[in-house]
C-alpha positions as a LaTeX table, in Angstrom:
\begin{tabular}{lrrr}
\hline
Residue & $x$ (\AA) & $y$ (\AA) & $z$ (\AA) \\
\hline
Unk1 & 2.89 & $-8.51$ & $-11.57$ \\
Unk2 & 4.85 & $-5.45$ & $-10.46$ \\
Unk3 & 7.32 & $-6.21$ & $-7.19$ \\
Unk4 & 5.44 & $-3.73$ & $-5.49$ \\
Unk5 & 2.21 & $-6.21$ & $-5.17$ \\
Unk6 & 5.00 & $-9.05$ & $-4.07$ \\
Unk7 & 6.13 & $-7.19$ & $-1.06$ \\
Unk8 & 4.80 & $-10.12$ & 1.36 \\
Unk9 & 6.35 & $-11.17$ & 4.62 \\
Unk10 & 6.67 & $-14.94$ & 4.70 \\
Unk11 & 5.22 & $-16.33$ & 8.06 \\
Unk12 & 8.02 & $-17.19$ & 10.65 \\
Unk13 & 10.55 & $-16.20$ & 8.70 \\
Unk14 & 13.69 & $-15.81$ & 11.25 \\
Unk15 & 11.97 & $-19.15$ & 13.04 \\
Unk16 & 12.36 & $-21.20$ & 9.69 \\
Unk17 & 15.96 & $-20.13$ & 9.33 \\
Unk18 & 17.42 & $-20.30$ & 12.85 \\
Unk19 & 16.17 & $-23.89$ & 12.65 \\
Unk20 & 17.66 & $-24.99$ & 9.36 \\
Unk21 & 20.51 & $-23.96$ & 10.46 \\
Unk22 & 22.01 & $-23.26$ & 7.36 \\
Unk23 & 25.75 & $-24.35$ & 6.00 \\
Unk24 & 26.92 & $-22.25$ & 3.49 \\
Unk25 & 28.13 & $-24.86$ & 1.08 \\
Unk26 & 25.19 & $-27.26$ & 2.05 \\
Unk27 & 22.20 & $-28.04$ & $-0.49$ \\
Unk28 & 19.10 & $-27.11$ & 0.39 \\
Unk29 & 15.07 & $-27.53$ & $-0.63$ \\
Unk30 & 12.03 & $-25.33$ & $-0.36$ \\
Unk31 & 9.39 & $-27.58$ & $-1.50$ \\
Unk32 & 6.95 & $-24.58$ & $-1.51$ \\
Unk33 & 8.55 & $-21.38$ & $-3.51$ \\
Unk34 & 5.32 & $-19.15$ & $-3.86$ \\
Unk35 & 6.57 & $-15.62$ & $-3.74$ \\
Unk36 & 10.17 & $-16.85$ & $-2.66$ \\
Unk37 & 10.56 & $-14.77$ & 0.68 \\
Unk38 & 11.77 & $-17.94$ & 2.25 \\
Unk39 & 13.99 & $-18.63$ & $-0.54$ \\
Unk40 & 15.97 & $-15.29$ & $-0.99$ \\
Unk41 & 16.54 & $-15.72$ & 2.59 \\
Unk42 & 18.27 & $-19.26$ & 2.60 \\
Unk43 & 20.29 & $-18.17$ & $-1.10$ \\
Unk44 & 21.93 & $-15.31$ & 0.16 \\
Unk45 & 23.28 & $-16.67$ & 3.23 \\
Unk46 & 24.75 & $-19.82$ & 0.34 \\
Unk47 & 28.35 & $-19.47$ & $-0.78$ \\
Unk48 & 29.25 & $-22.61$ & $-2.19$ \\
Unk49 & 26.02 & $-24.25$ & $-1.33$ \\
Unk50 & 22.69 & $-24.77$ & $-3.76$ \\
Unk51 & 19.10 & $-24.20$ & $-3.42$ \\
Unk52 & 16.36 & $-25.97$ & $-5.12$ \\
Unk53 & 13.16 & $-24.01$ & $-5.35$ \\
Unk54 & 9.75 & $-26.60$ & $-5.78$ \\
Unk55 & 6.16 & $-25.03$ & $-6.87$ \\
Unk56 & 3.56 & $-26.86$ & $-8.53$ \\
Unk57 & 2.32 & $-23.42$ & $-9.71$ \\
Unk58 & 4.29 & $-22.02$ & $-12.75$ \\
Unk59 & 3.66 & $-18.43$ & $-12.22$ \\
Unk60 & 5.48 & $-18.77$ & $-8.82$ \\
Unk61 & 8.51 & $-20.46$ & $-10.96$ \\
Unk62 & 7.96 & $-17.89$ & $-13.66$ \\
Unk63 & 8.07 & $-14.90$ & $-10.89$ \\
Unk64 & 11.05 & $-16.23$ & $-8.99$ \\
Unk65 & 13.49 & $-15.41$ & $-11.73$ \\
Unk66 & 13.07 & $-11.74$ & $-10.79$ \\
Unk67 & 13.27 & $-12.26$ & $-7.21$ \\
Unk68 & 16.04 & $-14.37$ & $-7.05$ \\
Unk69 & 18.09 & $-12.50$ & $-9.79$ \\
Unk70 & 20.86 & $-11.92$ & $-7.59$ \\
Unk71 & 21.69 & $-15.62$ & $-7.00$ \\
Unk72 & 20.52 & $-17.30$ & $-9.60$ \\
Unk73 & 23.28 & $-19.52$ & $-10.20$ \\
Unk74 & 23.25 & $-21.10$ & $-6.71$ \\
Unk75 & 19.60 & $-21.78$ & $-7.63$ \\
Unk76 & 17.43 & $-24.86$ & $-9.49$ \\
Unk77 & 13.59 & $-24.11$ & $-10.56$ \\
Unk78 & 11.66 & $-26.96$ & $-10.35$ \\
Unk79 & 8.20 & $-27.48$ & $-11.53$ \\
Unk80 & 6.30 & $-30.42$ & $-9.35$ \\
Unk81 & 4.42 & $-30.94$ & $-6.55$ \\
Unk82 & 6.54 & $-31.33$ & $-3.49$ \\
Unk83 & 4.67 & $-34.77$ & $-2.69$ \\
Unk84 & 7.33 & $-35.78$ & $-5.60$ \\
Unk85 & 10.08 & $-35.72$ & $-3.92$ \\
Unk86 & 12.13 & $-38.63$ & $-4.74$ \\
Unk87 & 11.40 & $-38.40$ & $-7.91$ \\
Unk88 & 12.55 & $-34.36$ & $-7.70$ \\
Unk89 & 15.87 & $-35.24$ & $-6.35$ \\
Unk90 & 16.50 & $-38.27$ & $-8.32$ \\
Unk91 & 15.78 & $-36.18$ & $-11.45$ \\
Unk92 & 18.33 & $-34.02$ & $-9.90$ \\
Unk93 & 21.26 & $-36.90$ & $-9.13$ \\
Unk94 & 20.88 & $-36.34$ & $-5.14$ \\
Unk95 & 20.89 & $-38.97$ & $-2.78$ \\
Unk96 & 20.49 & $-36.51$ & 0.08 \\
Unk97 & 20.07 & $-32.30$ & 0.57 \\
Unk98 & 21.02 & $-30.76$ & 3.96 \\
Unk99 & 17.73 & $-29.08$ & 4.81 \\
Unk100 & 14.13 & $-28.73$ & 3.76 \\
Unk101 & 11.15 & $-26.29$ & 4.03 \\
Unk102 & 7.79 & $-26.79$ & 2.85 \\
Unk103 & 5.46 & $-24.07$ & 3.92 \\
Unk104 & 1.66 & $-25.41$ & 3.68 \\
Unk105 & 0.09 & $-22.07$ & 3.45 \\
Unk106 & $-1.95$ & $-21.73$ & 0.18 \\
Unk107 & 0.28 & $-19.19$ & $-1.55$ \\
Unk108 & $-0.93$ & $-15.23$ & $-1.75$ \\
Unk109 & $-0.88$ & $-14.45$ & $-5.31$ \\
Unk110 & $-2.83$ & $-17.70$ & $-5.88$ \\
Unk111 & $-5.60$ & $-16.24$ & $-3.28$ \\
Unk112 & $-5.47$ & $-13.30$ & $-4.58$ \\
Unk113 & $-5.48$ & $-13.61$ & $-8.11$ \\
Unk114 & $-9.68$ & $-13.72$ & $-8.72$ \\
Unk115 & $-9.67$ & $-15.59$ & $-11.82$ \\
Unk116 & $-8.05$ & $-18.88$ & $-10.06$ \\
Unk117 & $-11.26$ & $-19.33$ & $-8.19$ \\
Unk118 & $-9.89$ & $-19.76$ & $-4.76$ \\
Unk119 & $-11.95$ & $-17.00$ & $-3.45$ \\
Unk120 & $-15.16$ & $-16.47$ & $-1.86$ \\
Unk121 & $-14.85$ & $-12.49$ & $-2.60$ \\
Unk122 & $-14.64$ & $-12.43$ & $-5.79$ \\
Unk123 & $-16.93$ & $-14.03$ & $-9.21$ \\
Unk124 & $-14.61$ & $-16.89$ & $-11.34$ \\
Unk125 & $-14.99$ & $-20.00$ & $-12.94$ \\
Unk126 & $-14.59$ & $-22.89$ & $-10.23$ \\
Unk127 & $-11.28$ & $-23.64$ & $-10.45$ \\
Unk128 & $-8.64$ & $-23.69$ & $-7.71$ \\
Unk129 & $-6.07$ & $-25.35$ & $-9.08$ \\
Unk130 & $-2.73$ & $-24.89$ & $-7.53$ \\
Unk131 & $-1.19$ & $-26.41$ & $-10.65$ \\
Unk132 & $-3.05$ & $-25.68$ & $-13.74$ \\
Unk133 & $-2.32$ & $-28.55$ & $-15.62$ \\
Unk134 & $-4.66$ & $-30.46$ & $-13.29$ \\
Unk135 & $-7.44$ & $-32.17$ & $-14.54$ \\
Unk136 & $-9.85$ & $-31.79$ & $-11.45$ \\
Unk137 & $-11.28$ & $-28.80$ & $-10.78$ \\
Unk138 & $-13.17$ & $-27.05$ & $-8.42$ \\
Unk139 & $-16.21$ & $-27.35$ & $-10.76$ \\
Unk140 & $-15.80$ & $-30.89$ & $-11.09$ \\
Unk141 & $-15.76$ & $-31.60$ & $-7.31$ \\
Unk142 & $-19.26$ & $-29.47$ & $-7.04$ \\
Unk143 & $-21.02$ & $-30.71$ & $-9.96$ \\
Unk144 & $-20.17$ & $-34.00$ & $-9.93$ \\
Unk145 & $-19.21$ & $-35.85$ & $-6.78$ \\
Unk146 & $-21.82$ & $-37.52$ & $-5.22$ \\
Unk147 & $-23.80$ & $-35.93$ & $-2.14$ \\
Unk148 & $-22.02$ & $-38.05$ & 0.75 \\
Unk149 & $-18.45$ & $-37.36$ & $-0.63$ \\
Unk150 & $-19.16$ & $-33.97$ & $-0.57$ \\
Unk151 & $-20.86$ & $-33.97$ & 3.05 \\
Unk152 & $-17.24$ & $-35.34$ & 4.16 \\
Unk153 & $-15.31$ & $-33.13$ & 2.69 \\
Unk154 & $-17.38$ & $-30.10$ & 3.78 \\
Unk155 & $-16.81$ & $-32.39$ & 7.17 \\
Unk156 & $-13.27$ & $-33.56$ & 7.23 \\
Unk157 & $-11.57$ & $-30.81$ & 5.87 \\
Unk158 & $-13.26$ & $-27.42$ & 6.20 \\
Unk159 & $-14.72$ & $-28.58$ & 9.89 \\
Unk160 & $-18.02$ & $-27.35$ & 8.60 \\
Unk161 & $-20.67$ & $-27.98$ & 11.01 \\
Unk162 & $-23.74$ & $-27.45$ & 8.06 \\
Unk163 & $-21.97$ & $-30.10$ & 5.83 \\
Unk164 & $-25.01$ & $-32.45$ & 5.24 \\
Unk165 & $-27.49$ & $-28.94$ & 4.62 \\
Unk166 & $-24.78$ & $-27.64$ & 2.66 \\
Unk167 & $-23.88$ & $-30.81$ & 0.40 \\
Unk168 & $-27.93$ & $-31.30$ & $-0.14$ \\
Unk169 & $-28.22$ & $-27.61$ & $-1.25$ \\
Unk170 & $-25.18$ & $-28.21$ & $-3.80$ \\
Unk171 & $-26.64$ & $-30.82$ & $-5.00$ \\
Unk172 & $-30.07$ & $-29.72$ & $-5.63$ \\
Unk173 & $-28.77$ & $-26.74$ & $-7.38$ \\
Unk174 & $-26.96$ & $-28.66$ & $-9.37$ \\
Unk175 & $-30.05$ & $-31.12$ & $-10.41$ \\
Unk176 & $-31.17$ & $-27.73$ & $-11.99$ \\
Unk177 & $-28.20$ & $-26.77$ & $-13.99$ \\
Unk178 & $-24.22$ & $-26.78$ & $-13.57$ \\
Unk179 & $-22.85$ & $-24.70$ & $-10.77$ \\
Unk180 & $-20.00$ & $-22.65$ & $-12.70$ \\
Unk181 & $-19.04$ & $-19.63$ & $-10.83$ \\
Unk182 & $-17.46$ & $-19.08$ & $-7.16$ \\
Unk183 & $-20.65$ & $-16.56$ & $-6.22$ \\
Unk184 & $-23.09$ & $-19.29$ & $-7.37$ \\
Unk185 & $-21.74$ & $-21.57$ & $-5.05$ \\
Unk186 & $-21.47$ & $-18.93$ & $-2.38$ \\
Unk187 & $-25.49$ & $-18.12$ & $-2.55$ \\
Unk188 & $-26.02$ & $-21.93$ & $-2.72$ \\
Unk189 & $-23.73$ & $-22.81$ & 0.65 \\
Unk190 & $-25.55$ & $-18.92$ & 2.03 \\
Unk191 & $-28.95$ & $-20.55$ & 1.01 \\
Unk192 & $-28.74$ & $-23.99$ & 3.45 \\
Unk193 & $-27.17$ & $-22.26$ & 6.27 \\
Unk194 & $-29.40$ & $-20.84$ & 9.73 \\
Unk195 & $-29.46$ & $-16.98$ & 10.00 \\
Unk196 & $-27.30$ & $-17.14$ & 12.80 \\
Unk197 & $-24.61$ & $-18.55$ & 11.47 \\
Unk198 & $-24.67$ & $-16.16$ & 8.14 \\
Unk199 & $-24.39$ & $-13.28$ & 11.46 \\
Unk200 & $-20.88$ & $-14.92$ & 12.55 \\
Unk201 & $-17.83$ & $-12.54$ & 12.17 \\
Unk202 & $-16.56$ & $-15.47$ & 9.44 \\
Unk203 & $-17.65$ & $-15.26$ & 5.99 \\
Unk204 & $-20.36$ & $-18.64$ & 5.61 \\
Unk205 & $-18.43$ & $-19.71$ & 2.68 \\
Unk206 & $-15.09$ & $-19.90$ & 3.93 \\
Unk207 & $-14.68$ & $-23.07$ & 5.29 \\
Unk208 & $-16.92$ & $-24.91$ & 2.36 \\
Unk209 & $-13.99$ & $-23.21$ & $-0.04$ \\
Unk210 & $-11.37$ & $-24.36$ & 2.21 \\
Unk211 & $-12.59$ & $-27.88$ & 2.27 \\
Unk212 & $-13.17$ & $-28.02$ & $-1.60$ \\
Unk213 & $-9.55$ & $-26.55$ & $-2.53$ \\
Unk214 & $-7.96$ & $-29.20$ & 0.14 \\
Unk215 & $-9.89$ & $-31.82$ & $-1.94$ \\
Unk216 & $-8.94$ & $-30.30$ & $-5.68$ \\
Unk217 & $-5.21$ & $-30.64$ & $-5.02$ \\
Unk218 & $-5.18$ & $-33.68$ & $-2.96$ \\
Unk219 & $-3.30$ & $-31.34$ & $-0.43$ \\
Unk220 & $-3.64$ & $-33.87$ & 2.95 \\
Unk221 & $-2.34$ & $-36.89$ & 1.22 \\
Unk222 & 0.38 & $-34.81$ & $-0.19$ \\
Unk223 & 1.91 & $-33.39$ & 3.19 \\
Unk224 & 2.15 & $-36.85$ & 4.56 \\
Unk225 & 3.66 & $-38.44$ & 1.14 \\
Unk226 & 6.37 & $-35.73$ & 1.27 \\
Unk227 & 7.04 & $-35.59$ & 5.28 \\
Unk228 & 7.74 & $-39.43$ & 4.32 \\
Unk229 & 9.89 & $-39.21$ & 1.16 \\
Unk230 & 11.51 & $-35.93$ & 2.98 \\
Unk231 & 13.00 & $-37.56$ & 6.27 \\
Unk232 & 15.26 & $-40.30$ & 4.29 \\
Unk233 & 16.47 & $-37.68$ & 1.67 \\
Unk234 & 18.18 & $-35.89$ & 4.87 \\
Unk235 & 21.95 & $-35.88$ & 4.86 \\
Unk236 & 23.00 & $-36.54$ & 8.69 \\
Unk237 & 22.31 & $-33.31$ & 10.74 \\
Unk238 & 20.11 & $-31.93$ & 7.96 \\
Unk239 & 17.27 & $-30.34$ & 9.05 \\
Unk240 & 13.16 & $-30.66$ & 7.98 \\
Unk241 & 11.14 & $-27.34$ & 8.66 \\
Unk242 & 7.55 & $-27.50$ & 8.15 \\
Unk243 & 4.83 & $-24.71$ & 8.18 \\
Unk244 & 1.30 & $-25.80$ & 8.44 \\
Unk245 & $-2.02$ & $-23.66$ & 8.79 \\
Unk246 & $-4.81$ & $-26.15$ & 9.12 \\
Unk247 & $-4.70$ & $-28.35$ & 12.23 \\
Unk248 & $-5.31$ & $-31.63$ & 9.43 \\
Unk249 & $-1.61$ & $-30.77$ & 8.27 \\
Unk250 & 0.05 & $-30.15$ & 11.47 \\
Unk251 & $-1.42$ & $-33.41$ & 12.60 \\
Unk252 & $-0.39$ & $-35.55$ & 9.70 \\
Unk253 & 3.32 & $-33.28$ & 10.20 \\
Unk254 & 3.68 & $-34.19$ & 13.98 \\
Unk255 & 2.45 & $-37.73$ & 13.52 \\
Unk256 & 4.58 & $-38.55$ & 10.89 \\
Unk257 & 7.88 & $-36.56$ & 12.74 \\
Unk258 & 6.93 & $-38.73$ & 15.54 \\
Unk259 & 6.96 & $-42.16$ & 14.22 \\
Unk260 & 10.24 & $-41.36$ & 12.57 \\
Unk261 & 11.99 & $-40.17$ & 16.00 \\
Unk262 & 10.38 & $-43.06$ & 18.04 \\
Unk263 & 12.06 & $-46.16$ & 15.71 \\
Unk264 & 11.01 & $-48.61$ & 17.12 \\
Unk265 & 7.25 & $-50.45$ & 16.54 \\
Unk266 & 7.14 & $-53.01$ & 18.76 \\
Unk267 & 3.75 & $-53.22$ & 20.98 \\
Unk268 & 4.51 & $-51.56$ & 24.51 \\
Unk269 & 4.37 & $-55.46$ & 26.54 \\
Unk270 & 6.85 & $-56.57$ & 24.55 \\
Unk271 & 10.28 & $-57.10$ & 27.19 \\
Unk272 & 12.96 & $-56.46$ & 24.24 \\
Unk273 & 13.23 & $-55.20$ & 20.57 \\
Unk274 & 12.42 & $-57.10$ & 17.81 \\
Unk275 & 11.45 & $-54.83$ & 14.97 \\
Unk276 & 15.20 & $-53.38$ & 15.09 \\
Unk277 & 13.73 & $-49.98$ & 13.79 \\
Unk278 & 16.04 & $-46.78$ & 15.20 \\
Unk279 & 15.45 & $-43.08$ & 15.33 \\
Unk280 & 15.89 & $-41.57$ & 11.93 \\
Unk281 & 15.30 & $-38.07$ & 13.43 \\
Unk282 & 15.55 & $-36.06$ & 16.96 \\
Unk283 & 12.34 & $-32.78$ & 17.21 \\
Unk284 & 14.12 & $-29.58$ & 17.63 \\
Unk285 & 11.26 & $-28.49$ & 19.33 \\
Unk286 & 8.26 & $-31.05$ & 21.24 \\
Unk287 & 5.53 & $-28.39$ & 20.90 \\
Unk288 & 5.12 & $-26.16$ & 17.55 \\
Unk289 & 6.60 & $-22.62$ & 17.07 \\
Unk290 & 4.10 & $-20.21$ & 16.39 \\
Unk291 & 4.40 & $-16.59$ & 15.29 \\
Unk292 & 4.74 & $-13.80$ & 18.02 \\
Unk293 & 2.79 & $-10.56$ & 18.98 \\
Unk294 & 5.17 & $-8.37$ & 16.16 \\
Unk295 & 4.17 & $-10.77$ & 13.81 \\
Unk296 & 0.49 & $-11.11$ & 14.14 \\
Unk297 & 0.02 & $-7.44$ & 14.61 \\
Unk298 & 1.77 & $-6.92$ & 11.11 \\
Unk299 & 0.28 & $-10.12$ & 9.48 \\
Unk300 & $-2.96$ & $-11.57$ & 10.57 \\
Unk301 & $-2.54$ & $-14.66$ & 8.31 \\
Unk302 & 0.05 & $-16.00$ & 10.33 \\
Unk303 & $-2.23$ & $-16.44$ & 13.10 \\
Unk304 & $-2.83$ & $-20.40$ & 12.43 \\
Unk305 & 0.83 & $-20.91$ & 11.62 \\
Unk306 & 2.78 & $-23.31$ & 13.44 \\
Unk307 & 5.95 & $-24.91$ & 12.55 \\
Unk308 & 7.67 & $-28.04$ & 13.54 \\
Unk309 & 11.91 & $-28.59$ & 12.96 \\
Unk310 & 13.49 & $-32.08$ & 13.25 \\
Unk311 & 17.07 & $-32.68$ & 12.64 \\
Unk312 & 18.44 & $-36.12$ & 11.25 \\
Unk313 & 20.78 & $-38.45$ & 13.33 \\
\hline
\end{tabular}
């Protein structure tokens, strides 16, 4: 892939470093490399400091080496999901880093790349794997899961409103012969959908493909495993920054932020403590950042973006 195609603006990038606030000797994480425009930004402002750069893709790992050239020995590649963390830093000999960023957004070249089956646009083996040593795939999830699973996914995660005409289409199809191909599924979800809603500005299939790639790579259960292996792993004053694009994540994010900067569990009637739990973290900011007018106009994907900072006490 030439660096021409990797020219990419990541999404709230002066937002994201303003609020790690970044030491030069300090360690940091970005638990979601992808093309690295986060990363070259928190590297070169490093003296004495280290980055650790997390993808469970290994063509973002194997692309990084380019992009990164210039500071390459302030920087660890690390091959994992970021839902790993302890094990990531343990495997590392850290008890703590000084700041974190995981961006959620489902990484460009992984869209689009057509082969990796995350598209709707293009014909390819359903696959879409973020990680391609996976063993479920795509295909897997549409052949073989039964009809009510699939009805809540289409449901829960793509907010599809045809999920139970939708998951009965799949699986007659299927009852007829395997489903292999992203455009086979595409005329399948087309197929159980009302002409009006094939009229929408949206394409039909886009939220049936979000809700399927969510369930491939676990992705819900995976933002809040690492919000809570993230917070403890925060030297005092280190700072979490999280980008999410699906209102799922940025609910499991701001739940999870908030139960770690309430501390304490005890039920509301209750006239004194007894759980002894304290704030582990203070929220930079209450509501979420999202990206400005500039930003939109010069990349529309950014539109759902909206990132939350805390810091740790």
């Amino acid at each position: 892939m030439s660096e021409q195609s990797f020219i990419h603006k990541p999404v709230l990038l002066h937002e994201c470093i303003e609020g790690l606030n970044i030491r030069p000797e300090g360690i940091y994480l970005d638990g979601t490399l992808g093309r690295a425009g986060h990363s070259r930004e928190i590297a070169r402002r490093l003296t004495a400091g280290r980055l650790i750069c997390v993808d469970r893709d290994q063509a973002a790992l194997d692309a990084a080496r380019e992009r990164l050239a210039p500071w390459m020995e302030k920087v660890t590649l690390v091959h994992s999901n970021f839902s790993e963390l302890d094990a990531i830093l343990d495997g590392l000999g850290l008890d703590g880093v000084d700041g974190m960023l995981f961006d959620l957004g489902v990484s460009s070249p992984q869209l689009d790349d057509p082969s990796r089956g995350f598209s709707y646009m293009a014909d390819a083996p359903l696959d879409m794997r973020m990680d391609k040593t996976d063993t479920l795939t795509a295909r897997t999830v549409v052949n073989e899961w039964p009809q009510e699973e699939l009805r809540r996914i289409l449901w829960q995660y793509g907010e599809e409103r045809y999920a139970p005409a939708i998951a009965g289409a799949i699986v007659r199809a299927r009852d007829k012969g395997p489903i292999e191909t992203t455009l086979q599924l595409v005329d399948v979800i087309r197929s159980a959908m009302p002409a009006s809603a094939l009229r929408e500005k949206q394409h039909p299939a886009k939220r049936s493909f979000q809700a399927i790639r969510i369930a491939v790579n676990d992705e819900l259960s995976s933002v809040d495993r690492m919000v809570r292996a993230a917070v403890p792993r925060l030297n005092p004053g280190g700072r979490l920054a999280v980008i999410s694009f699906h209102s799922l994540e940025d609910r499991i994010v701001k739940n999870a932020l908030a139960e770690f900067a309430k501390g304490c569990t005890c039920p509301p009637d209750f006239p004194v403590c007894v759980c002894g739990k304290k704030p582990q973290i203070k929220l930079i900011n209450k509501k979420p950042i999202v990206s400005g007018a500039e930003e939109l106009e010069e990349n529309p994907r950014a539109r759902s973006a909206k990132l939350r900072i805390a810091e740790k006490l």
